[in-house]
Amino acid sequence: MPPIPDLDLTRDALSTSTLSHGLHLMGDRWTVAVILGAFLGVRRFDEWQSRLGIPRQTLTERLKALTDLGLLRARPYQERPPRYDYHLTRQGLQLYNHVLMMWAWERRWGSRSLQLPQRLVHATCGHAFVPRMSCSACGEKVGIRDLTFTLKVNEALRAVPSSRQRAARLSPEEGTQMGLGLRVDRWTLLIISAVFLGCHYFDQLSHVLGIGSSVLTRRLAGMVDSGLLLCQADLNDARRKIYRLTPASHDLFGYIICFSSWASRHHFNEPSSIRPVHKGCGQPFVPQVICSHCDEALQPWEVVAEGA
Ligand SMILES: [Zn+2]
Ligand SMILES: [Zn+2]
């Protein structure tokens, strides 16, 4: 039987993590898709709409929310009627690590119908590459197994009202129509994090995530169906089911860690309540995403996306 986690600490750490707060602001799939589009060079309303298949009203709301968050900047290109180009701000460009990791994950595990680039080329070294996470402190390439996590509730993050600019809920029907969409959303990522932190049973997940049982039941079943969780009978107690991560959900940690780190360092300016340490060098882990060919850090303007 897996060790029993400290459920109250895990619940408090998850709810005050920069992952959870950050996902409240921009974890819905449309917002993520709009950000991905911006990194692929989409600038205008109509282009986003046609590439994402996003309803006009939803797109208007998401662009406004991202502009209010300081991640996009609107520049008028026509006076009458007023029309705008949207550009990533300096703060928005800091999301690149997380976008690269998402891209890598979607290429490997996501839906094949996504309109994502087939190939990323690092202009600096001239080679096609796969983005890899490395440790900013020592430069070593790092996977989830090279990290340890300490839970320490950051009280400053309790004060962040979780409903502030809360992203609107996405209906399941909406999700299936997206051209540039992703199949991971806020709850998916939080459930995966809770399982990773040692919560393997339904009652544990319900306790630490505060999700009602019918919603959690539906969520877990959906994640099992899409290969993000394994559900097995518990050998010690056949009435209980045990949930485990799959290779696909393990692979999401690059994305989860890069996003948490961005939210912590570039948005909330507070350490997360879930703190990764690189086992190899003993330093707090700050991710850097590097080129698999030349090991250099990747900048958005040095990467060419082919076949998008
Ligand atoms: Zn290190
Ligand atoms: Zn390179």
mmCIF file of C-alpha atoms and ligand atoms in Angstrom:
data_model
loop_
_atom_site.group_PDB
_atom_site.id
_atom_site.type_symbol
_atom_site.label_atom_id
_atom_site.label_comp_id
_atom_site.label_asym_id
_atom_site.label_seq_id
_atom_site.Cartn_x
_atom_site.Cartn_y
_atom_site.Cartn_z
ATOM 1 C CA MET A 1 0.000 0.000 0.000
ATOM 2 C CA PRO A 2 1.430 3.443 -0.833
ATOM 3 C CA PRO A 3 2.345 5.649 2.149
ATOM 4 C CA ILE A 4 -0.501 7.866 3.351
ATOM 5 C CA PRO A 5 0.186 11.511 2.523
ATOM 6 C CA ASP A 6 -0.529 14.341 4.971
ATOM 7 C CA LEU A 7 -3.887 15.172 3.420
ATOM 8 C CA ASP A 8 -4.485 18.558 5.067
ATOM 9 C CA LEU A 9 -0.997 19.772 4.193
ATOM 10 C CA THR A 10 -1.355 18.474 0.630
ATOM 11 C CA ARG A 11 -4.739 20.201 0.286
ATOM 12 C CA ASP A 12 -3.396 23.524 1.592
ATOM 13 C CA ALA A 13 -0.230 23.312 -0.492
ATOM 14 C CA LEU A 14 -2.184 22.537 -3.664
ATOM 15 C CA SER A 15 -4.714 25.307 -3.104
ATOM 16 C CA THR A 16 -1.977 27.880 -2.407
ATOM 17 C CA SER A 17 0.358 26.633 -5.149
ATOM 18 C CA THR A 18 1.249 29.010 -7.944
ATOM 19 C CA LEU A 19 0.073 26.202 -10.242
ATOM 20 C CA SER A 20 -3.475 26.393 -8.920
ATOM 21 C CA HIS A 21 -3.576 30.198 -8.793
ATOM 22 C CA GLY A 22 -1.959 30.522 -12.199
ATOM 23 C CA LEU A 23 -4.394 28.045 -13.728
ATOM 24 C CA HIS A 24 -7.286 30.044 -12.307
ATOM 25 C CA LEU A 25 -6.089 32.985 -14.342
ATOM 26 C CA MET A 26 -5.255 31.245 -17.552
ATOM 27 C CA GLY A 27 -5.743 27.514 -17.332
ATOM 28 C CA ASP A 28 -8.790 27.105 -19.497
ATOM 29 C CA ARG A 29 -8.151 25.528 -22.842
ATOM 30 C CA TRP A 30 -9.164 28.490 -24.964
ATOM 31 C CA THR A 31 -6.780 30.817 -23.134
ATOM 32 C CA VAL A 32 -3.968 28.316 -23.581
ATOM 33 C CA ALA A 33 -4.858 28.014 -27.273
ATOM 34 C CA VAL A 34 -4.814 31.804 -27.731
ATOM 35 C CA ILE A 35 -1.343 31.952 -26.125
ATOM 36 C CA LEU A 36 -0.106 29.124 -28.365
ATOM 37 C CA GLY A 37 -1.450 30.996 -31.378
ATOM 38 C CA ALA A 38 0.375 34.157 -30.314
ATOM 39 C CA PHE A 39 3.664 32.235 -30.200
ATOM 40 C CA LEU A 40 2.930 30.857 -33.685
ATOM 41 C CA GLY A 41 2.667 34.428 -34.973
ATOM 42 C CA VAL A 42 -1.115 34.892 -34.981
ATOM 43 C CA ARG A 43 -1.817 38.598 -34.439
ATOM 44 C CA ARG A 44 -5.335 39.368 -35.666
ATOM 45 C CA PHE A 45 -8.774 38.504 -34.421
ATOM 46 C CA ASP A 46 -9.982 36.834 -37.626
ATOM 47 C CA GLU A 47 -6.882 34.689 -37.915
ATOM 48 C CA TRP A 48 -7.251 33.430 -34.352
ATOM 49 C CA GLN A 49 -10.875 32.749 -34.972
ATOM 50 C CA SER A 50 -10.284 30.751 -38.125
ATOM 51 C CA ARG A 51 -7.290 28.811 -36.769
ATOM 52 C CA LEU A 52 -8.822 28.022 -33.400
ATOM 53 C CA GLY A 53 -12.453 27.693 -34.359
ATOM 54 C CA ILE A 54 -13.203 29.791 -31.272
ATOM 55 C CA PRO A 55 -16.563 31.578 -30.871
ATOM 56 C CA ARG A 56 -16.217 35.354 -31.410
ATOM 57 C CA GLN A 57 -17.492 36.320 -27.982
ATOM 58 C CA THR A 58 -15.167 33.839 -26.266
ATOM 59 C CA LEU A 59 -12.214 35.128 -28.259
ATOM 60 C CA THR A 60 -13.062 38.744 -27.376
ATOM 61 C CA GLU A 61 -13.171 37.810 -23.674
ATOM 62 C CA ARG A 62 -9.931 35.832 -23.748
ATOM 63 C CA LEU A 63 -8.019 38.561 -25.599
ATOM 64 C CA LYS A 64 -9.264 41.122 -23.111
ATOM 65 C CA ALA A 65 -8.328 38.923 -20.132
ATOM 66 C CA LEU A 66 -4.826 38.300 -21.516
ATOM 67 C CA THR A 67 -4.389 42.017 -22.236
ATOM 68 C CA ASP A 68 -5.539 42.868 -18.685
ATOM 69 C CA LEU A 69 -3.039 40.342 -17.313
ATOM 70 C CA GLY A 70 -0.295 42.184 -19.200
ATOM 71 C CA LEU A 71 0.560 39.199 -21.409
ATOM 72 C CA LEU A 72 -0.715 40.661 -24.685
ATOM 73 C CA ARG A 73 -0.688 44.235 -25.919
ATOM 74 C CA ALA A 74 -3.231 45.587 -28.405
ATOM 75 C CA ARG A 75 -1.954 47.918 -31.138
ATOM 76 C CA PRO A 76 -4.443 49.614 -33.443
ATOM 77 C CA TYR A 77 -3.824 49.033 -37.144
ATOM 78 C CA GLN A 78 -7.032 50.556 -38.445
ATOM 79 C CA GLU A 79 -9.023 53.502 -37.149
ATOM 80 C CA ARG A 80 -12.513 52.967 -38.485
ATOM 81 C CA PRO A 81 -13.865 50.596 -37.508
ATOM 82 C CA PRO A 82 -11.179 50.159 -34.827
ATOM 83 C CA ARG A 83 -9.059 47.029 -35.364
ATOM 84 C CA TYR A 84 -6.140 45.741 -33.337
ATOM 85 C CA ASP A 85 -3.091 43.551 -33.648
ATOM 86 C CA TYR A 86 -2.195 41.618 -30.491
ATOM 87 C CA HIS A 87 1.431 41.141 -29.536
ATOM 88 C CA LEU A 88 3.041 39.227 -26.688
ATOM 89 C CA THR A 89 4.506 41.568 -24.092
ATOM 90 C CA ARG A 90 7.856 40.959 -22.421
ATOM 91 C CA GLN A 91 5.971 39.220 -19.604
ATOM 92 C CA GLY A 92 3.977 37.154 -22.111
ATOM 93 C CA LEU A 93 7.191 36.069 -23.840
ATOM 94 C CA GLN A 94 8.345 34.564 -20.524
ATOM 95 C CA LEU A 95 5.679 31.894 -21.068
ATOM 96 C CA TYR A 96 7.785 30.404 -23.839
ATOM 97 C CA ASN A 97 9.269 27.609 -21.704
ATOM 98 C CA HIS A 98 5.832 26.391 -20.799
ATOM 99 C CA VAL A 99 4.558 26.730 -24.368
ATOM 100 C CA LEU A 100 7.488 24.637 -25.653
ATOM 101 C CA MET A 101 6.818 21.918 -23.098
ATOM 102 C CA MET A 102 3.135 21.890 -23.960
ATOM 103 C CA TRP A 103 4.008 21.632 -27.600
ATOM 104 C CA ALA A 104 6.342 18.716 -26.978
ATOM 105 C CA TRP A 105 3.669 16.961 -24.953
ATOM 106 C CA GLU A 106 0.928 17.528 -27.518
ATOM 107 C CA ARG A 107 3.157 16.268 -30.323
ATOM 108 C CA ARG A 108 3.795 13.092 -28.380
ATOM 109 C CA TRP A 109 0.501 12.403 -26.640
ATOM 110 C CA GLY A 110 -2.107 14.844 -27.877
ATOM 111 C CA SER A 111 -4.704 14.551 -30.571
ATOM 112 C CA ARG A 112 -3.257 14.090 -34.047
ATOM 113 C CA SER A 113 -5.710 16.527 -35.543
ATOM 114 C CA LEU A 114 -4.143 19.501 -33.788
ATOM 115 C CA GLN A 115 -2.780 22.227 -35.996
ATOM 116 C CA LEU A 116 0.556 22.350 -34.237
ATOM 117 C CA PRO A 117 3.933 22.708 -35.912
ATOM 118 C CA GLN A 118 5.375 19.415 -37.160
ATOM 119 C CA ARG A 119 8.925 20.475 -36.478
ATOM 120 C CA LEU A 120 10.772 23.065 -34.440
ATOM 121 C CA VAL A 121 14.097 24.287 -35.797
ATOM 122 C CA HIS A 122 16.603 26.125 -33.642
ATOM 123 C CA ALA A 123 17.932 28.836 -35.968
ATOM 124 C CA THR A 124 21.022 29.365 -33.782
ATOM 125 C CA CYS A 125 22.381 25.832 -34.347
ATOM 126 C CA GLY A 126 20.383 25.074 -37.484
ATOM 127 C CA HIS A 127 18.924 21.783 -36.228
ATOM 128 C CA ALA A 128 15.456 20.413 -35.580
ATOM 129 C CA PHE A 129 15.069 19.840 -31.866
ATOM 130 C CA VAL A 130 12.880 18.592 -29.065
ATOM 131 C CA PRO A 131 12.588 20.990 -26.110
ATOM 132 C CA ARG A 132 14.210 19.612 -22.954
ATOM 133 C CA MET A 133 14.009 20.878 -19.403
ATOM 134 C CA SER A 134 17.250 21.661 -17.606
ATOM 135 C CA CYS A 135 18.263 23.077 -14.217
ATOM 136 C CA SER A 136 19.086 26.807 -14.276
ATOM 137 C CA ALA A 137 21.507 26.347 -11.387
ATOM 138 C CA CYS A 138 23.720 23.543 -12.742
ATOM 139 C CA GLY A 139 22.667 23.190 -16.395
ATOM 140 C CA GLU A 140 21.940 19.444 -16.192
ATOM 141 C CA LYS A 141 18.987 17.993 -18.107
ATOM 142 C CA VAL A 142 16.234 17.182 -15.657
ATOM 143 C CA GLY A 143 13.198 14.903 -15.645
ATOM 144 C CA ILE A 144 10.546 14.596 -12.981
ATOM 145 C CA ARG A 145 12.452 11.767 -11.272
ATOM 146 C CA ASP A 146 15.428 14.065 -10.726
ATOM 147 C CA LEU A 147 13.374 16.350 -8.478
ATOM 148 C CA THR A 148 12.101 16.191 -4.916
ATOM 149 C CA PHE A 149 9.160 18.271 -3.742
ATOM 150 C CA THR A 150 8.728 19.967 -0.396
ATOM 151 C CA LEU A 151 5.325 21.235 0.694
ATOM 152 C CA LYS A 152 5.408 24.515 2.607
ATOM 153 C CA VAL A 153 2.230 26.559 2.595
ATOM 154 C CA ASN A 154 2.933 30.115 1.461
ATOM 155 C CA GLU A 155 0.446 32.164 3.500
ATOM 156 C CA ALA A 156 0.791 35.104 1.102
ATOM 157 C CA LEU A 157 -0.883 32.978 -1.556
ATOM 158 C CA ARG A 158 -3.917 32.256 0.593
ATOM 159 C CA ALA A 159 -4.799 35.902 0.174
ATOM 160 C CA VAL A 160 -4.962 35.752 -3.613
ATOM 161 C CA PRO A 161 -8.695 35.642 -4.277
ATOM 162 C CA SER A 162 -9.142 32.574 -6.381
ATOM 163 C CA SER A 163 -12.131 33.994 -8.217
ATOM 164 C CA ARG A 164 -10.247 37.057 -9.473
ATOM 165 C CA GLN A 165 -10.473 37.149 -13.263
ATOM 166 C CA ARG A 166 -11.415 33.533 -13.056
ATOM 167 C CA ALA A 167 -11.479 31.964 -16.459
ATOM 168 C CA ALA A 168 -14.914 30.973 -17.609
ATOM 169 C CA ARG A 169 -15.786 27.316 -17.561
ATOM 170 C CA LEU A 170 -15.545 25.354 -20.720
ATOM 171 C CA SER A 171 -18.258 22.940 -21.626
ATOM 172 C CA PRO A 172 -17.074 19.531 -22.886
ATOM 173 C CA GLU A 173 -18.773 20.180 -26.236
ATOM 174 C CA GLU A 174 -16.784 23.355 -26.742
ATOM 175 C CA GLY A 175 -13.550 21.471 -26.146
ATOM 176 C CA THR A 176 -14.034 19.087 -29.014
ATOM 177 C CA GLN A 177 -14.387 21.799 -31.625
ATOM 178 C CA MET A 178 -11.035 23.417 -31.130
ATOM 179 C CA GLY A 179 -8.540 23.561 -33.961
ATOM 180 C CA LEU A 180 -5.554 24.386 -31.799
ATOM 181 C CA GLY A 181 -6.912 23.014 -28.587
ATOM 182 C CA LEU A 182 -5.477 20.867 -25.885
ATOM 183 C CA ARG A 183 -7.052 18.127 -23.888
ATOM 184 C CA VAL A 184 -5.570 19.132 -20.584
ATOM 185 C CA ASP A 185 -7.220 21.778 -18.473
ATOM 186 C CA ARG A 186 -6.971 23.086 -14.935
ATOM 187 C CA TRP A 187 -8.604 20.181 -13.133
ATOM 188 C CA THR A 188 -6.712 17.609 -15.151
ATOM 189 C CA LEU A 189 -3.419 19.191 -14.126
ATOM 190 C CA LEU A 190 -4.432 19.531 -10.471
ATOM 191 C CA ILE A 191 -5.600 15.899 -10.302
ATOM 192 C CA ILE A 192 -2.316 14.740 -11.848
ATOM 193 C CA SER A 193 -0.387 16.837 -9.302
ATOM 194 C CA ALA A 194 -2.405 15.385 -6.409
ATOM 195 C CA VAL A 195 -1.749 11.804 -7.580
ATOM 196 C CA PHE A 196 1.913 12.669 -7.949
ATOM 197 C CA LEU A 197 1.966 13.981 -4.360
ATOM 198 C CA GLY A 198 0.770 10.586 -3.162
ATOM 199 C CA CYS A 199 -3.030 10.756 -3.258
ATOM 200 C CA HIS A 200 -3.976 7.504 -4.984
ATOM 201 C CA TYR A 201 -7.521 6.929 -3.722
ATOM 202 C CA PHE A 202 -10.817 8.596 -4.497
ATOM 203 C CA ASP A 203 -11.411 9.846 -0.937
ATOM 204 C CA GLN A 204 -7.866 11.271 -0.758
ATOM 205 C CA LEU A 205 -8.284 13.093 -4.066
ATOM 206 C CA SER A 206 -11.657 14.420 -3.024
ATOM 207 C CA HIS A 207 -10.171 15.682 0.275
ATOM 208 C CA VAL A 208 -7.169 17.474 -1.188
ATOM 209 C CA LEU A 209 -8.916 18.927 -4.240
ATOM 210 C CA GLY A 210 -12.252 19.788 -2.663
ATOM 211 C CA ILE A 211 -14.160 18.492 -5.700
ATOM 212 C CA GLY A 212 -17.639 17.056 -5.218
ATOM 213 C CA SER A 213 -17.857 13.310 -5.761
ATOM 214 C CA SER A 214 -19.987 13.276 -8.900
ATOM 215 C CA VAL A 215 -17.693 15.740 -10.664
ATOM 216 C CA LEU A 216 -14.586 13.906 -9.468
ATOM 217 C CA THR A 217 -16.024 10.546 -10.588
ATOM 218 C CA ARG A 218 -16.659 11.943 -14.061
ATOM 219 C CA ARG A 219 -13.254 13.615 -14.228
ATOM 220 C CA LEU A 220 -11.365 10.481 -13.179
ATOM 221 C CA ALA A 221 -13.282 8.288 -15.623
ATOM 222 C CA GLY A 222 -12.502 10.735 -18.435
ATOM 223 C CA MET A 223 -8.815 10.747 -17.531
ATOM 224 C CA VAL A 224 -8.691 6.948 -17.424
ATOM 225 C CA ASP A 225 -10.350 6.840 -20.869
ATOM 226 C CA SER A 226 -7.878 9.287 -22.342
ATOM 227 C CA GLY A 227 -4.857 7.455 -20.934
ATOM 228 C CA LEU A 228 -3.901 10.016 -18.295
ATOM 229 C CA LEU A 229 -4.622 7.747 -15.323
ATOM 230 C CA LEU A 230 -4.513 4.045 -14.602
ATOM 231 C CA CYS A 231 -7.249 2.698 -12.373
ATOM 232 C CA GLN A 232 -6.612 -0.672 -10.731
ATOM 233 C CA ALA A 233 -8.249 -2.659 -7.970
ATOM 234 C CA ASP A 234 -6.283 -2.239 -4.749
ATOM 235 C CA LEU A 235 -4.620 -5.566 -3.972
ATOM 236 C CA ASN A 236 -5.109 -4.991 -0.237
ATOM 237 C CA ASP A 237 -8.767 -4.090 -0.459
ATOM 238 C CA ALA A 238 -10.670 -5.153 -3.565
ATOM 239 C CA ARG A 239 -13.454 -2.645 -2.860
ATOM 240 C CA ARG A 240 -11.034 0.241 -3.330
ATOM 241 C CA LYS A 241 -9.638 1.499 -6.597
ATOM 242 C CA ILE A 242 -6.169 2.887 -6.820
ATOM 243 C CA TYR A 243 -5.219 5.618 -9.297
ATOM 244 C CA ARG A 244 -1.755 5.906 -10.795
ATOM 245 C CA LEU A 245 -0.044 8.112 -13.340
ATOM 246 C CA THR A 246 0.649 6.849 -16.848
ATOM 247 C CA PRO A 247 3.655 7.673 -19.056
ATOM 248 C CA ALA A 248 1.497 10.382 -20.701
ATOM 249 C CA SER A 249 0.632 12.087 -17.414
ATOM 250 C CA HIS A 250 4.214 11.735 -16.136
ATOM 251 C CA ASP A 251 5.283 13.552 -19.253
ATOM 252 C CA LEU A 252 3.063 16.513 -18.360
ATOM 253 C CA PHE A 253 5.344 17.520 -15.506
ATOM 254 C CA GLY A 254 7.632 19.551 -17.731
ATOM 255 C CA TYR A 255 4.632 21.665 -18.602
ATOM 256 C CA ILE A 256 3.313 21.791 -15.022
ATOM 257 C CA ILE A 257 6.683 22.793 -13.582
ATOM 258 C CA CYS A 258 7.438 25.431 -16.215
ATOM 259 C CA PHE A 259 4.010 26.984 -15.763
ATOM 260 C CA SER A 260 4.213 26.988 -11.924
ATOM 261 C CA SER A 261 7.650 28.519 -12.127
ATOM 262 C CA TRP A 262 6.434 31.227 -14.511
ATOM 263 C CA ALA A 263 3.469 32.047 -12.255
ATOM 264 C CA SER A 264 5.749 32.153 -9.227
ATOM 265 C CA ARG A 265 8.543 34.239 -10.740
ATOM 266 C CA HIS A 266 6.788 36.396 -13.300
ATOM 267 C CA HIS A 267 3.253 36.835 -12.059
ATOM 268 C CA PHE A 268 2.737 36.440 -8.298
ATOM 269 C CA ASN A 269 6.343 37.114 -7.251
ATOM 270 C CA GLU A 270 5.916 34.554 -4.485
ATOM 271 C CA PRO A 271 7.393 31.080 -3.998
ATOM 272 C CA SER A 272 4.879 28.322 -4.617
ATOM 273 C CA SER A 273 3.709 26.134 -1.746
ATOM 274 C CA ILE A 274 5.030 23.159 -3.738
ATOM 275 C CA ARG A 275 8.778 23.620 -4.037
ATOM 276 C CA PRO A 276 10.911 21.487 -6.328
ATOM 277 C CA VAL A 277 14.587 20.842 -5.558
ATOM 278 C CA HIS A 278 17.047 19.351 -8.053
ATOM 279 C CA LYS A 279 18.478 16.220 -6.410
ATOM 280 C CA GLY A 280 21.622 16.444 -8.543
ATOM 281 C CA CYS A 281 22.833 19.833 -7.272
ATOM 282 C CA GLY A 282 20.626 20.381 -4.205
ATOM 283 C CA GLN A 283 19.410 23.786 -5.459
ATOM 284 C CA PRO A 284 15.787 24.937 -5.666
ATOM 285 C CA PHE A 285 14.762 23.936 -9.143
ATOM 286 C CA VAL A 286 14.189 26.713 -11.665
ATOM 287 C CA PRO A 287 13.532 25.240 -15.099
ATOM 288 C CA GLN A 288 15.182 26.366 -18.272
ATOM 289 C CA VAL A 289 14.125 24.882 -21.585
ATOM 290 C CA ILE A 290 16.968 24.015 -23.900
ATOM 291 C CA CYS A 291 17.545 22.713 -27.435
ATOM 292 C CA SER A 292 18.078 18.926 -27.507
ATOM 293 C CA HIS A 293 20.744 19.408 -30.185
ATOM 294 C CA CYS A 294 22.997 22.169 -28.814
ATOM 295 C CA ASP A 295 21.827 22.430 -25.172
ATOM 296 C CA GLU A 296 21.374 26.210 -25.448
ATOM 297 C CA ALA A 297 18.405 27.999 -23.854
ATOM 298 C CA LEU A 298 15.652 28.654 -26.405
ATOM 299 C CA GLN A 299 14.361 32.118 -27.243
ATOM 300 C CA PRO A 300 11.110 32.584 -29.185
ATOM 301 C CA TRP A 301 12.812 34.621 -31.914
ATOM 302 C CA GLU A 302 15.448 31.909 -32.472
ATOM 303 C CA VAL A 303 12.961 29.120 -33.169
ATOM 304 C CA VAL A 304 11.275 28.429 -36.493
ATOM 305 C CA ALA A 305 8.069 26.418 -36.371
ATOM 306 C CA GLU A 306 7.610 24.342 -39.537
ATOM 307 C CA GLY A 307 4.375 22.848 -40.802
ATOM 308 C CA ALA A 308 2.098 24.790 -38.464
HETATM 309 ZN ZN ZN B 1 20.783 21.482 -10.691
HETATM 310 ZN ZN ZN B 2 20.192 24.224 -30.947
#
